[in-house]
Coordinates of N, CA and C in Angstrom, one line a residue:
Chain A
X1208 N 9.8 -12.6 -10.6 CA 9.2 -11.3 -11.1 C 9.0 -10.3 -10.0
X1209 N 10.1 -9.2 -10.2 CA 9.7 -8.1 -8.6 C 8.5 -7.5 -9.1
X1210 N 8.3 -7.0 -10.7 CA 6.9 -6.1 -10.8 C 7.1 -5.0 -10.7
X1211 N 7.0 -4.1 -10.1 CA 7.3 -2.4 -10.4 C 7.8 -2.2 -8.7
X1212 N 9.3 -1.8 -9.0 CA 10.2 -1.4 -7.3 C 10.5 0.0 -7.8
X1213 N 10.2 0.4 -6.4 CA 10.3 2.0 -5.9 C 12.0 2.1 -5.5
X1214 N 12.5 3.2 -5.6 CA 14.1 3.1 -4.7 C 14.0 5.1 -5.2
X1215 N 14.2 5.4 -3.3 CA 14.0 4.8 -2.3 C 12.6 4.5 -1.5
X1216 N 12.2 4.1 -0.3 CA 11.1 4.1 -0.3 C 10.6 5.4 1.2
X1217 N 11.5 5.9 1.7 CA 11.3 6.7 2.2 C 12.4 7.8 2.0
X1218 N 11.9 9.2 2.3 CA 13.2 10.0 2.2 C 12.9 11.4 3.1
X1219 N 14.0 12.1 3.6 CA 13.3 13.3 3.9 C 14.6 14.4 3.2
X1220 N 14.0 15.4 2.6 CA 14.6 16.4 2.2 C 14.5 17.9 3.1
X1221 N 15.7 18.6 2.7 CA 15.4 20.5 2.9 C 14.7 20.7 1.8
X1222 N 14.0 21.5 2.1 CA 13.8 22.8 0.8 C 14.9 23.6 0.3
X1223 N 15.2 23.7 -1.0 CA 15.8 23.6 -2.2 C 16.9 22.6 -2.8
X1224 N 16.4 21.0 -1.9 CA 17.6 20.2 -2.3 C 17.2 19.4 -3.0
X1225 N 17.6 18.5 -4.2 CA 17.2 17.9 -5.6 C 17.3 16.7 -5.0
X1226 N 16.7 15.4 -5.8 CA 16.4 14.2 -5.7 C 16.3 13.4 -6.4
X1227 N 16.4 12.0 -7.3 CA 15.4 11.5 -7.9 C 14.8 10.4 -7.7
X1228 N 13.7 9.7 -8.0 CA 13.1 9.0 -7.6 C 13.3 8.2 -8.6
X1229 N 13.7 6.5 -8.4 CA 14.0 5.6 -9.5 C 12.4 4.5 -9.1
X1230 N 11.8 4.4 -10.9 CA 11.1 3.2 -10.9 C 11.5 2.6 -11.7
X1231 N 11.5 1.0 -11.3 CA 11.7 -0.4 -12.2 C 10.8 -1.3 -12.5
X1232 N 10.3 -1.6 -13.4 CA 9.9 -2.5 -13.9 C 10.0 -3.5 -14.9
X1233 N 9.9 -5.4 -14.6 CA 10.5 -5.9 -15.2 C 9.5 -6.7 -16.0
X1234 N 8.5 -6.1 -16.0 CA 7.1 -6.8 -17.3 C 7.2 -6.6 -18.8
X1235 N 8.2 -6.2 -19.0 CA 8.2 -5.3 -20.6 C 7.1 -4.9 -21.0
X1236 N 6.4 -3.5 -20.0 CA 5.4 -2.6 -20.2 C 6.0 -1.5 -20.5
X1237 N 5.3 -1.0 -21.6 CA 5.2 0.1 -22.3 C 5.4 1.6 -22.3
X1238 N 4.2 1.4 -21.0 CA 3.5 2.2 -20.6 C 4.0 2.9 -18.9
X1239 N 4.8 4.1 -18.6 CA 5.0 4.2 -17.1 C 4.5 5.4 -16.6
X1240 N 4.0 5.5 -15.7 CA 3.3 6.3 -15.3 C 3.8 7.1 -13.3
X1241 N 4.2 8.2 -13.1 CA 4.5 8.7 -12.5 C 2.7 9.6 -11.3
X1242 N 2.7 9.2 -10.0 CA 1.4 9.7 -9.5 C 2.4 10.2 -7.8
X1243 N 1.1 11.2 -7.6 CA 1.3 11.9 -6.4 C 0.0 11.9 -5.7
X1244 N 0.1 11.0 -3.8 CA -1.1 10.7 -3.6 C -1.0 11.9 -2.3
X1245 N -2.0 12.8 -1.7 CA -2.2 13.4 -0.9 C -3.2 13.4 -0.3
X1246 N -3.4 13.4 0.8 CA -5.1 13.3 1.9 C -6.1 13.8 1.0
X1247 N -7.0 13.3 0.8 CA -8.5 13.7 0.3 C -8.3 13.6 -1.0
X1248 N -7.2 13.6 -1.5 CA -6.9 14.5 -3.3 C -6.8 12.9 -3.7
X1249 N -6.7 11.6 -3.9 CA -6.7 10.6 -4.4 C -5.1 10.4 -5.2
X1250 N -5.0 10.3 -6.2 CA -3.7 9.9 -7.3 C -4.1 10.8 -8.1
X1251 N -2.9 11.8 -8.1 CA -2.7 12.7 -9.4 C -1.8 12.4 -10.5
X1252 N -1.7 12.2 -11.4 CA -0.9 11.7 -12.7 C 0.3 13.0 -12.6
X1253 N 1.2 13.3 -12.4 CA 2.6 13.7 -12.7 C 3.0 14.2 -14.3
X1254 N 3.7 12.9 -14.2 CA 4.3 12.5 -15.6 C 3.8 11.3 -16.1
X1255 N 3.7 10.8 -17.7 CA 4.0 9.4 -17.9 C 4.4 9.3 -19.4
X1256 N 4.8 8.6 -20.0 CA 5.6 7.8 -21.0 C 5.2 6.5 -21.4
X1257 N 5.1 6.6 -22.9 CA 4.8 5.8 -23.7 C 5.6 4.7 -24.3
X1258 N 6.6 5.3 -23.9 CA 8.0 4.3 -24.5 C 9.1 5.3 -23.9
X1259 N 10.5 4.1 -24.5 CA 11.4 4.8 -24.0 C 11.7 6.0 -24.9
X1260 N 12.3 6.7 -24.5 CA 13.1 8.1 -25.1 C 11.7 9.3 -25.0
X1261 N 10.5 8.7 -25.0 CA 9.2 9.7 -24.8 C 8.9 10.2 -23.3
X1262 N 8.3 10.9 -23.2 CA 7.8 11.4 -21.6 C 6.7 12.8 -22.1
X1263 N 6.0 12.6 -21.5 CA 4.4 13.6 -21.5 C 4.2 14.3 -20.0
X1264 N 3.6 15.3 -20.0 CA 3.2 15.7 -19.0 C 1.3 15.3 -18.4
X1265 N 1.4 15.4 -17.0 CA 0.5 14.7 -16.4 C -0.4 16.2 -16.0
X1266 N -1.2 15.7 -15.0 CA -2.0 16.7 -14.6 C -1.4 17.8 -13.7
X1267 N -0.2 17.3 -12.9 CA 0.3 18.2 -12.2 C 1.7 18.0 -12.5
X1268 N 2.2 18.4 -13.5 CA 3.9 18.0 -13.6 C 4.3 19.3 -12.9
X1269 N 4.1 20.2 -12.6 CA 5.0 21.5 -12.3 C 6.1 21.1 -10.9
X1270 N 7.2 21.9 -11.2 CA 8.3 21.5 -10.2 C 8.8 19.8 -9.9
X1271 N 8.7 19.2 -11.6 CA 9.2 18.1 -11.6 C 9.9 17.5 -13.0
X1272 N 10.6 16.3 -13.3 CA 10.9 16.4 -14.5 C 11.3 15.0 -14.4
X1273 N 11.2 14.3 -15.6 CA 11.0 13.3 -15.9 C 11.8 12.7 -16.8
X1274 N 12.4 11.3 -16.7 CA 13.3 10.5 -18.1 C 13.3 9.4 -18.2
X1275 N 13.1 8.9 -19.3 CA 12.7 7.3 -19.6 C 13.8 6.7 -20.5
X1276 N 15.3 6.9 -20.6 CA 15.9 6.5 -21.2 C 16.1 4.9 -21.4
X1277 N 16.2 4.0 -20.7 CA 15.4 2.7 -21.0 C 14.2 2.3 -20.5
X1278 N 13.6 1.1 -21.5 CA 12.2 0.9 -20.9 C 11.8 0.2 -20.0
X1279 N 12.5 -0.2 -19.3 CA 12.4 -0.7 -17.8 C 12.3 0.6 -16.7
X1280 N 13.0 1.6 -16.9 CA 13.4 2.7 -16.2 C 12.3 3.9 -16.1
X1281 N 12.3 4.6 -15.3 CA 11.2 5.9 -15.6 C 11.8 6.6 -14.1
X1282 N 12.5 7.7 -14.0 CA 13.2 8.5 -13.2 C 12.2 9.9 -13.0
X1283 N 11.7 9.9 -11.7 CA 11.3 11.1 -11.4 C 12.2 12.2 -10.2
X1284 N 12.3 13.3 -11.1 CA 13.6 14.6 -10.3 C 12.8 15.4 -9.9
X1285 N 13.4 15.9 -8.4 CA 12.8 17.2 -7.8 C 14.1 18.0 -7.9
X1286 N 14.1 19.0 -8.7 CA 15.3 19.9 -8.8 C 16.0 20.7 -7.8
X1287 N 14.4 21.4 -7.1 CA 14.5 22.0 -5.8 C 13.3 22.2 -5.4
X1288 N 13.5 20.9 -4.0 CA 12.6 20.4 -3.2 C 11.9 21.6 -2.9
X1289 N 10.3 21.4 -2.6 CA 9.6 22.7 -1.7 C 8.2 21.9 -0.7
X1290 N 7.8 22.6 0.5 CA 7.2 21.6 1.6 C 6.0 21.4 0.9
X1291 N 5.5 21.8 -0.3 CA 4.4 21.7 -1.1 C 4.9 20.1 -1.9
X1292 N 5.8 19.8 -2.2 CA 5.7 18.5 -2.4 C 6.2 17.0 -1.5
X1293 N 5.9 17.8 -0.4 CA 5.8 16.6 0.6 C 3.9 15.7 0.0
X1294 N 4.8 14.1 0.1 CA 3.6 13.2 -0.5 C 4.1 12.0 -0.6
X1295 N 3.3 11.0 -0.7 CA 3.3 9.8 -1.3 C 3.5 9.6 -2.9
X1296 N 4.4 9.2 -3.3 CA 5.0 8.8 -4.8 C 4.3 7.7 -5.4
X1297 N 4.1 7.3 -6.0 CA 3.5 5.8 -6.6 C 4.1 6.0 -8.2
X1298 N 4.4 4.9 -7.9 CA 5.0 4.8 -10.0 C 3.9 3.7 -10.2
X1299 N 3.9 3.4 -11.5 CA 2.8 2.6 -12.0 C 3.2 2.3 -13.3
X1300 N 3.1 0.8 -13.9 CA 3.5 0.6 -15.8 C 1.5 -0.4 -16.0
X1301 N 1.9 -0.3 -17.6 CA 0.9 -1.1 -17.9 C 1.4 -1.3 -19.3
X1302 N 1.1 -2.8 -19.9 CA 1.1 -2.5 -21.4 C 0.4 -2.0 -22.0
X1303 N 0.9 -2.2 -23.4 CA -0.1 -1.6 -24.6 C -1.1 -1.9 -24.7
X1304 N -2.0 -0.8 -25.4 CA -3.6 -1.1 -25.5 C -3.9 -2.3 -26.2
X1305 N -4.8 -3.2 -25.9 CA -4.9 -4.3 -26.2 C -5.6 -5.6 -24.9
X1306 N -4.8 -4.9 -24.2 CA -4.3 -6.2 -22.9 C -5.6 -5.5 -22.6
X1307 N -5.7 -5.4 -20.7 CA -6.0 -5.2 -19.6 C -6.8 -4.0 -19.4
X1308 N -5.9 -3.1 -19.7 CA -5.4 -1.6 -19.4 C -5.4 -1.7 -17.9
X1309 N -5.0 -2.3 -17.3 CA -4.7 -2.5 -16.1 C -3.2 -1.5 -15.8
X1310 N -3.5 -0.9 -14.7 CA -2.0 -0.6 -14.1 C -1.3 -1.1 -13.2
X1311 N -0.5 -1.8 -12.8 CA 0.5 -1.9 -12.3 C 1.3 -0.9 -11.1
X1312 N 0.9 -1.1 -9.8 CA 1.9 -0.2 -9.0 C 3.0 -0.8 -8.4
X1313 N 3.7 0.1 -7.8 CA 4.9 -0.1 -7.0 C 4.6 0.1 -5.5
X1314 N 5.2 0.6 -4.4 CA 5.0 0.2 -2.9 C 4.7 1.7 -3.1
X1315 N 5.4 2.7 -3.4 CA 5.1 3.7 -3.3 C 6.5 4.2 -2.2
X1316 N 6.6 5.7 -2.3 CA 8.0 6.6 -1.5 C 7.4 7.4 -0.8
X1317 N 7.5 7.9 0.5 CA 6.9 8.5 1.2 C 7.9 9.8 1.4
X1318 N 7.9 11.2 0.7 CA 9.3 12.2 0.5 C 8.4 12.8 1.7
X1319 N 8.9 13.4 2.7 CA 8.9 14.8 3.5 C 9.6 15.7 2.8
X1320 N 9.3 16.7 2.9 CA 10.2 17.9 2.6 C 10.0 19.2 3.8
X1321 N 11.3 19.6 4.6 CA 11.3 20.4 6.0 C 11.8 21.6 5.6
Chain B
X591 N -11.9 16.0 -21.1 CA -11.5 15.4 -19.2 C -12.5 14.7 -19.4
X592 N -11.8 13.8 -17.9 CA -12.6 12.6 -17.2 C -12.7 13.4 -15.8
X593 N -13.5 13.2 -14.9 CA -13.7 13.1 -13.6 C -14.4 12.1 -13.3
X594 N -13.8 11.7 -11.9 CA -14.5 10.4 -10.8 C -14.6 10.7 -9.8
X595 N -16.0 11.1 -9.2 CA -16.4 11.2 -7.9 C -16.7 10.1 -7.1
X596 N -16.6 10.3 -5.8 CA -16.6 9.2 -4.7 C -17.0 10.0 -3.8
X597 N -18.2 10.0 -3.8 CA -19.1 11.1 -2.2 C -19.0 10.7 -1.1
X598 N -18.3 9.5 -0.8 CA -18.2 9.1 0.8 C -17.1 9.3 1.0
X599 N -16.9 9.8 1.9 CA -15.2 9.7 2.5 C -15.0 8.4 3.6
X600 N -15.7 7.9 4.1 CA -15.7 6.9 5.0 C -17.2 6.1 5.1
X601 N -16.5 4.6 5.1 CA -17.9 3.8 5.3 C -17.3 2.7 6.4
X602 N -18.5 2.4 6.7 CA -18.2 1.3 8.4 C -19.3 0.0 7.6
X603 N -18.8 -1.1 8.0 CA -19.7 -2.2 7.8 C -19.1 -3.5 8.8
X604 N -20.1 -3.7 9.3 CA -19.8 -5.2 10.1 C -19.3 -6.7 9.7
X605 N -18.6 -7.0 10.2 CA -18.0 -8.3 9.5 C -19.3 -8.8 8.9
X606 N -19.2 -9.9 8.0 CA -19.8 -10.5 7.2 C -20.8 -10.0 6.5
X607 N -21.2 -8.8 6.8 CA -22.3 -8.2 6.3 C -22.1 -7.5 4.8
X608 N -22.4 -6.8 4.2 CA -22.3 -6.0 3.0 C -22.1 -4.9 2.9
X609 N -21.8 -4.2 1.5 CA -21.3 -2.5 2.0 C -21.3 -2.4 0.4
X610 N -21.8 -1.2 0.0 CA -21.6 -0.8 -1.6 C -20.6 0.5 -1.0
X611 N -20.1 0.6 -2.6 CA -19.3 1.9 -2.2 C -19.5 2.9 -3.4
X612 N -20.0 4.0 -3.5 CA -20.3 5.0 -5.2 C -19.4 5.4 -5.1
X613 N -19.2 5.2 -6.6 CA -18.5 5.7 -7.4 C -19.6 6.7 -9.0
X614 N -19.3 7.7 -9.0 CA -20.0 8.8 -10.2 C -18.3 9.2 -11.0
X615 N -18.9 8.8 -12.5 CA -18.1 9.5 -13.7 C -18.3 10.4 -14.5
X616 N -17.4 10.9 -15.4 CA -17.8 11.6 -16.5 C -16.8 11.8 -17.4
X617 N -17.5 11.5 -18.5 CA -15.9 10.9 -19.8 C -16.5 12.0 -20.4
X618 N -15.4 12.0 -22.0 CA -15.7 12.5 -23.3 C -15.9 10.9 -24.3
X619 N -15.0 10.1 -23.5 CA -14.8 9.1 -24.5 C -16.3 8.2 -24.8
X620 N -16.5 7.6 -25.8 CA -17.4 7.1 -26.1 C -16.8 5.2 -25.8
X621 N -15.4 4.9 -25.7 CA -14.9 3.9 -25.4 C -14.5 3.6 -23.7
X622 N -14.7 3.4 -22.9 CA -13.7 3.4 -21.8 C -14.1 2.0 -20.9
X623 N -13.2 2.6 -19.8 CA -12.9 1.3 -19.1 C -12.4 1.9 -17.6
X624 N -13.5 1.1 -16.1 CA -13.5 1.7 -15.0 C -13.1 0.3 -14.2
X625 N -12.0 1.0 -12.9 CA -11.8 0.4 -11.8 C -12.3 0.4 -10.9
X626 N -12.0 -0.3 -9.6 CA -11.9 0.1 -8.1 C -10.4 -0.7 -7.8
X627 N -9.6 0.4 -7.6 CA -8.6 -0.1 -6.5 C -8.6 -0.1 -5.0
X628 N -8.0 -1.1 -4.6 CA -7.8 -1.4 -3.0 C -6.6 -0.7 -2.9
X629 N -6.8 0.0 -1.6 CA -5.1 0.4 -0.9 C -5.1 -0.1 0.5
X630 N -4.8 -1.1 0.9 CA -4.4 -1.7 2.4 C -3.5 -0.5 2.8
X631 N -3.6 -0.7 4.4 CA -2.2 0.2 5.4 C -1.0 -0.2 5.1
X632 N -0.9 -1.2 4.0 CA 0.7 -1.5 3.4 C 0.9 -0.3 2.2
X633 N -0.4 0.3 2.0 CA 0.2 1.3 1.0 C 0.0 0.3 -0.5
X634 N 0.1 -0.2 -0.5 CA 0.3 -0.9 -2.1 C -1.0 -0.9 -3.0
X635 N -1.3 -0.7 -3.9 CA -2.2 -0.4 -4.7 C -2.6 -1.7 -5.6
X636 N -3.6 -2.5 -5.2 CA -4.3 -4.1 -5.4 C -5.8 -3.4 -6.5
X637 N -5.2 -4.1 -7.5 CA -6.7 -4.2 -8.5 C -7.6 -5.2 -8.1
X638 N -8.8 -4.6 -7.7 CA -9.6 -5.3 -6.9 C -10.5 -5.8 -8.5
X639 N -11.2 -5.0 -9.3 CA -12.0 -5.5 -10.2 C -12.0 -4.2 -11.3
X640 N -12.3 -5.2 -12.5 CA -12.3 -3.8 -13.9 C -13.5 -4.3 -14.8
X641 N -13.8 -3.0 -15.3 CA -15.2 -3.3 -16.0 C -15.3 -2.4 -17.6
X642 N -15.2 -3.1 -18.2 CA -15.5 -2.6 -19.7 C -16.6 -1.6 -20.3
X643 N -16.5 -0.5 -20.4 CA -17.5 0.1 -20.9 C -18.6 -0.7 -22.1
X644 N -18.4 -1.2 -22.7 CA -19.2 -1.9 -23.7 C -19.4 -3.2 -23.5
X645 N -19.4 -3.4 -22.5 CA -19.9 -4.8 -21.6 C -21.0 -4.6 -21.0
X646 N -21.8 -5.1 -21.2 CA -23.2 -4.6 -20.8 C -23.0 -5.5 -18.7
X647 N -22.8 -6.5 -19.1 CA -23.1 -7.3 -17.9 C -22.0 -6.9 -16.7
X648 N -22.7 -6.7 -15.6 CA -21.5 -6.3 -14.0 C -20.3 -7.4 -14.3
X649 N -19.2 -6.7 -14.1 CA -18.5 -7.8 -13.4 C -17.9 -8.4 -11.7
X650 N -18.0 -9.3 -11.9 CA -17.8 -9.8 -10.6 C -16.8 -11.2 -10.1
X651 N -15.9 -11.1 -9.3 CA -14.5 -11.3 -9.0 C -14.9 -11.5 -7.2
X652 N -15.5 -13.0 -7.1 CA -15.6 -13.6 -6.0 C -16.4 -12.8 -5.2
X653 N -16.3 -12.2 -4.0 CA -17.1 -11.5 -3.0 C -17.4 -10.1 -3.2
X654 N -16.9 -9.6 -4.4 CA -16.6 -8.3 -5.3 C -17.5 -8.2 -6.3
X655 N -18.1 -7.3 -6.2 CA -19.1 -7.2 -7.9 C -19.3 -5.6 -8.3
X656 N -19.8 -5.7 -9.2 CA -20.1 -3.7 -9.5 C -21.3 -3.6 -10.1
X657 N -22.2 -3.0 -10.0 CA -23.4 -2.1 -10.5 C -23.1 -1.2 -11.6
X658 N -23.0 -1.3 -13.2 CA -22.3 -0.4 -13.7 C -23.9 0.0 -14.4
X659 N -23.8 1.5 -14.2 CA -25.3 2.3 -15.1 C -24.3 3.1 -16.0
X660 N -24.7 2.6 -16.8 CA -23.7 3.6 -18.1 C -24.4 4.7 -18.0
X661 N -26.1 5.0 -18.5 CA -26.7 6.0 -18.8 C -26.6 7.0 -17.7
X662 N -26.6 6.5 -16.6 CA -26.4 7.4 -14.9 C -24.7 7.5 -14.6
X663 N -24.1 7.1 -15.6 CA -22.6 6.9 -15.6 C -22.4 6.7 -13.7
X664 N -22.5 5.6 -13.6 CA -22.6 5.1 -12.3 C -21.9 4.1 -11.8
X665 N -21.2 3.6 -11.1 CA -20.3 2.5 -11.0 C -19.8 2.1 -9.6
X666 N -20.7 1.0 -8.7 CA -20.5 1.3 -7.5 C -20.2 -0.2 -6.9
X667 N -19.4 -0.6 -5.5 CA -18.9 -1.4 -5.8 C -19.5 -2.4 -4.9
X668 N -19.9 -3.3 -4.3 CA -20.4 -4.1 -3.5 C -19.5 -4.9 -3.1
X669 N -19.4 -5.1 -2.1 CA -18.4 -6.6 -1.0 C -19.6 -7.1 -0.3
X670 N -19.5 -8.2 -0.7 CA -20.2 -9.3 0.4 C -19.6 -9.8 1.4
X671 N -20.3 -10.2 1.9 CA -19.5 -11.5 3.1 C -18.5 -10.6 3.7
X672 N -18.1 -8.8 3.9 CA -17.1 -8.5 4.3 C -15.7 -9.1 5.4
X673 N -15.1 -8.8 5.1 CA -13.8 -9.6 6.3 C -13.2 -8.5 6.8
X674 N -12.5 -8.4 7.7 CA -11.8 -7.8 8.2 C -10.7 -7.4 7.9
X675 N -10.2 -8.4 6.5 CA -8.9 -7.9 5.5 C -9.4 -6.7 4.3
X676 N -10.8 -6.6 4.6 CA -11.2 -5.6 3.3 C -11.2 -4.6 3.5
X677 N -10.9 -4.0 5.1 CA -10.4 -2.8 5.5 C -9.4 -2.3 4.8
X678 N -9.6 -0.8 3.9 CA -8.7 -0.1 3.2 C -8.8 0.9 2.9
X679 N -8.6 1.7 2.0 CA -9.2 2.7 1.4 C -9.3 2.2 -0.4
X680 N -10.5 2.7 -0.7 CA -11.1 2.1 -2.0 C -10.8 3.5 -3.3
X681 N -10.2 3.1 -4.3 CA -10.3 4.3 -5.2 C -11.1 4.0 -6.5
X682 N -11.7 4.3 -6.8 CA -12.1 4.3 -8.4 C -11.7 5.0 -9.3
X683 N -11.6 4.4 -10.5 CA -10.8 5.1 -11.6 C -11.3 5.1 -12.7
X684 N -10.9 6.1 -13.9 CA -11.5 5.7 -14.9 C -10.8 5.9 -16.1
X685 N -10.9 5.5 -17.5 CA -9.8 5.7 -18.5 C -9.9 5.3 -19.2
X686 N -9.7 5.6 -20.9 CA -10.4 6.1 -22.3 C -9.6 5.5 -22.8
X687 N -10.0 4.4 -23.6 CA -9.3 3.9 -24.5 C -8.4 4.7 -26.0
X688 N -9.2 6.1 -26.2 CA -8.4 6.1 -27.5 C -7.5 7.7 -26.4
X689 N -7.9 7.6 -25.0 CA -6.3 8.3 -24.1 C -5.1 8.1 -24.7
X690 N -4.5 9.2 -24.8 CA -2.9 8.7 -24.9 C -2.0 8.1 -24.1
X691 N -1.5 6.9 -23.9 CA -0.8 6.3 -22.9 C -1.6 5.6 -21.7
X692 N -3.0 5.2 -22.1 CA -4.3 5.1 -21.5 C -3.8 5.4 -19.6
X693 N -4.2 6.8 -19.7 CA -4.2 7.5 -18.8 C -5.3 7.0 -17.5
X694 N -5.1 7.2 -16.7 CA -6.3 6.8 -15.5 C -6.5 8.3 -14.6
X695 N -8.1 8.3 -14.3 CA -8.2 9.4 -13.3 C -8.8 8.9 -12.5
X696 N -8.7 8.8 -11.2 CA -8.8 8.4 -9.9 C -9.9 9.2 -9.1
X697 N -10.7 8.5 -8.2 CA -11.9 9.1 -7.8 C -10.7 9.7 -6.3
X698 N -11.2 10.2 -5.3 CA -10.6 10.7 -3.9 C -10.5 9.8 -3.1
X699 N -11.4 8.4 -3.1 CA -11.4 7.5 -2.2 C -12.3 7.3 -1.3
X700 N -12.4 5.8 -0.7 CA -13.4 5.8 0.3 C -12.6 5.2 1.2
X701 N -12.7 5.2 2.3 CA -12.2 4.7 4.0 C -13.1 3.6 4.0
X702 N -12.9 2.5 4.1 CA -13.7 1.4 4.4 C -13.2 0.8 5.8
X703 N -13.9 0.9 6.9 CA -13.5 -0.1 8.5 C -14.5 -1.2 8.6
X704 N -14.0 -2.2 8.8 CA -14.8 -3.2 9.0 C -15.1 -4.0 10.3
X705 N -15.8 -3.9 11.4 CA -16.0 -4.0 12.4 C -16.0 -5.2 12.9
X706 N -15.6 -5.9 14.1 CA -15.6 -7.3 14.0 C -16.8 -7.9 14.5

């Protein structure tokens, strides 16, 4: 069981060049969840998705976009990079309510953007 | 909305000794459910312990326990015996059962060094 893998885990971008960010997970959870961690500011929620073919917005989705076409899968896109989202990535799954409500992270991506 | 405050930004505690860490909430939900995660300098995000809103009793998970005051919506975290692996940074979270996609909101964190 890998559990929730990041790819890639480091990257550095220009400003205005697109990307996406792949997360996997192999728990048959539900639940995937896209975060952005910056100094002082803790984990901000993005995007996240309830299932496949769904996707919601998070607290800070702006200048990003999101697809969950299988439910292993949850792809986060920068269209056009800007040095405002230089950060730490973290993807995250959990199952359905019931369980835990525990979340599940990944290693996390560390994007520069110059 | 939820918010989770974490008023320390940094705590120091000596090996073996003890260390709480606050954590302050605020829900709408009348259901929910609070963390503390660990983040080691590996970056990786470790569930250290979770506690049920309608659980009256702390929970506690070996050298890890929590102080939960519902009425002071309060939730703070205690290490005993600290080690020198429990150096990290600590987040607390919090998150509503009838949330959609049971969402989590994350406190800012604490800096925990543990001195040898």
């Amino acid at each position: 069981n890998a559990g929730v893998t990041q790819t890639p885990k480091f990257r550095v971008l220009k400003t205005g060049q697109s990307m996406t960010l792949l997360c996997a997970q192999d728990m048959n959870h539900e639940y995937m969840y896209w975060y952005r961690q910056d100094p002082g500011m803790g984990l901000r929620l993005i995007h996240y998705s309830v299932g496949e073919g769904t996707t919601a917005k998070g607290e800070v989705p702006d200048g990003y976009n999101v697809s969950r076409l299988k439910k292993q899968n949850f792809l986060l896109g920068l269209e056009s990079a800007a040095p405002s989202q230089t950060s730490v990535y973290f993807c995250a799954s959990s199952p359905i309510s019931g369980g835990t409500y525990e979340q599940y992270f990944g290693p996390g991506t560390r994007l520069t953007v110059t | 909305a939820q918010t989770v405050t974490q008023s320390q930004p940094e705590m120091s505690v000596q090996e073996a000794e003890t260390v709480t860490l606050s954590c302050t909430y605020d829900t709408s939900e009348s259901d929910y459910y609070l963390f503390w995660y660990k983040q080691p300098p590996s970056r990786q995000m470790i569930l250290v312990i979770r506690q049920e809103a309608y659980k009256q009793q702390n929970a506690t998970e070996n050298r890890f326990s929590v102080n939960f005051q519902k009425a002071a919506k309060s939730f703070s975290l205690k290490i005993s015996d600290s080690q020198l692996g429990d150096a990290a940074m600590y987040f607390c979270a919090s998150g509503g059962r009838k949330s959609s996609g049971d969402k989590l909101t994350f406190g800012t964190g604490t800096r925990l060094a543990v001195r040898p």
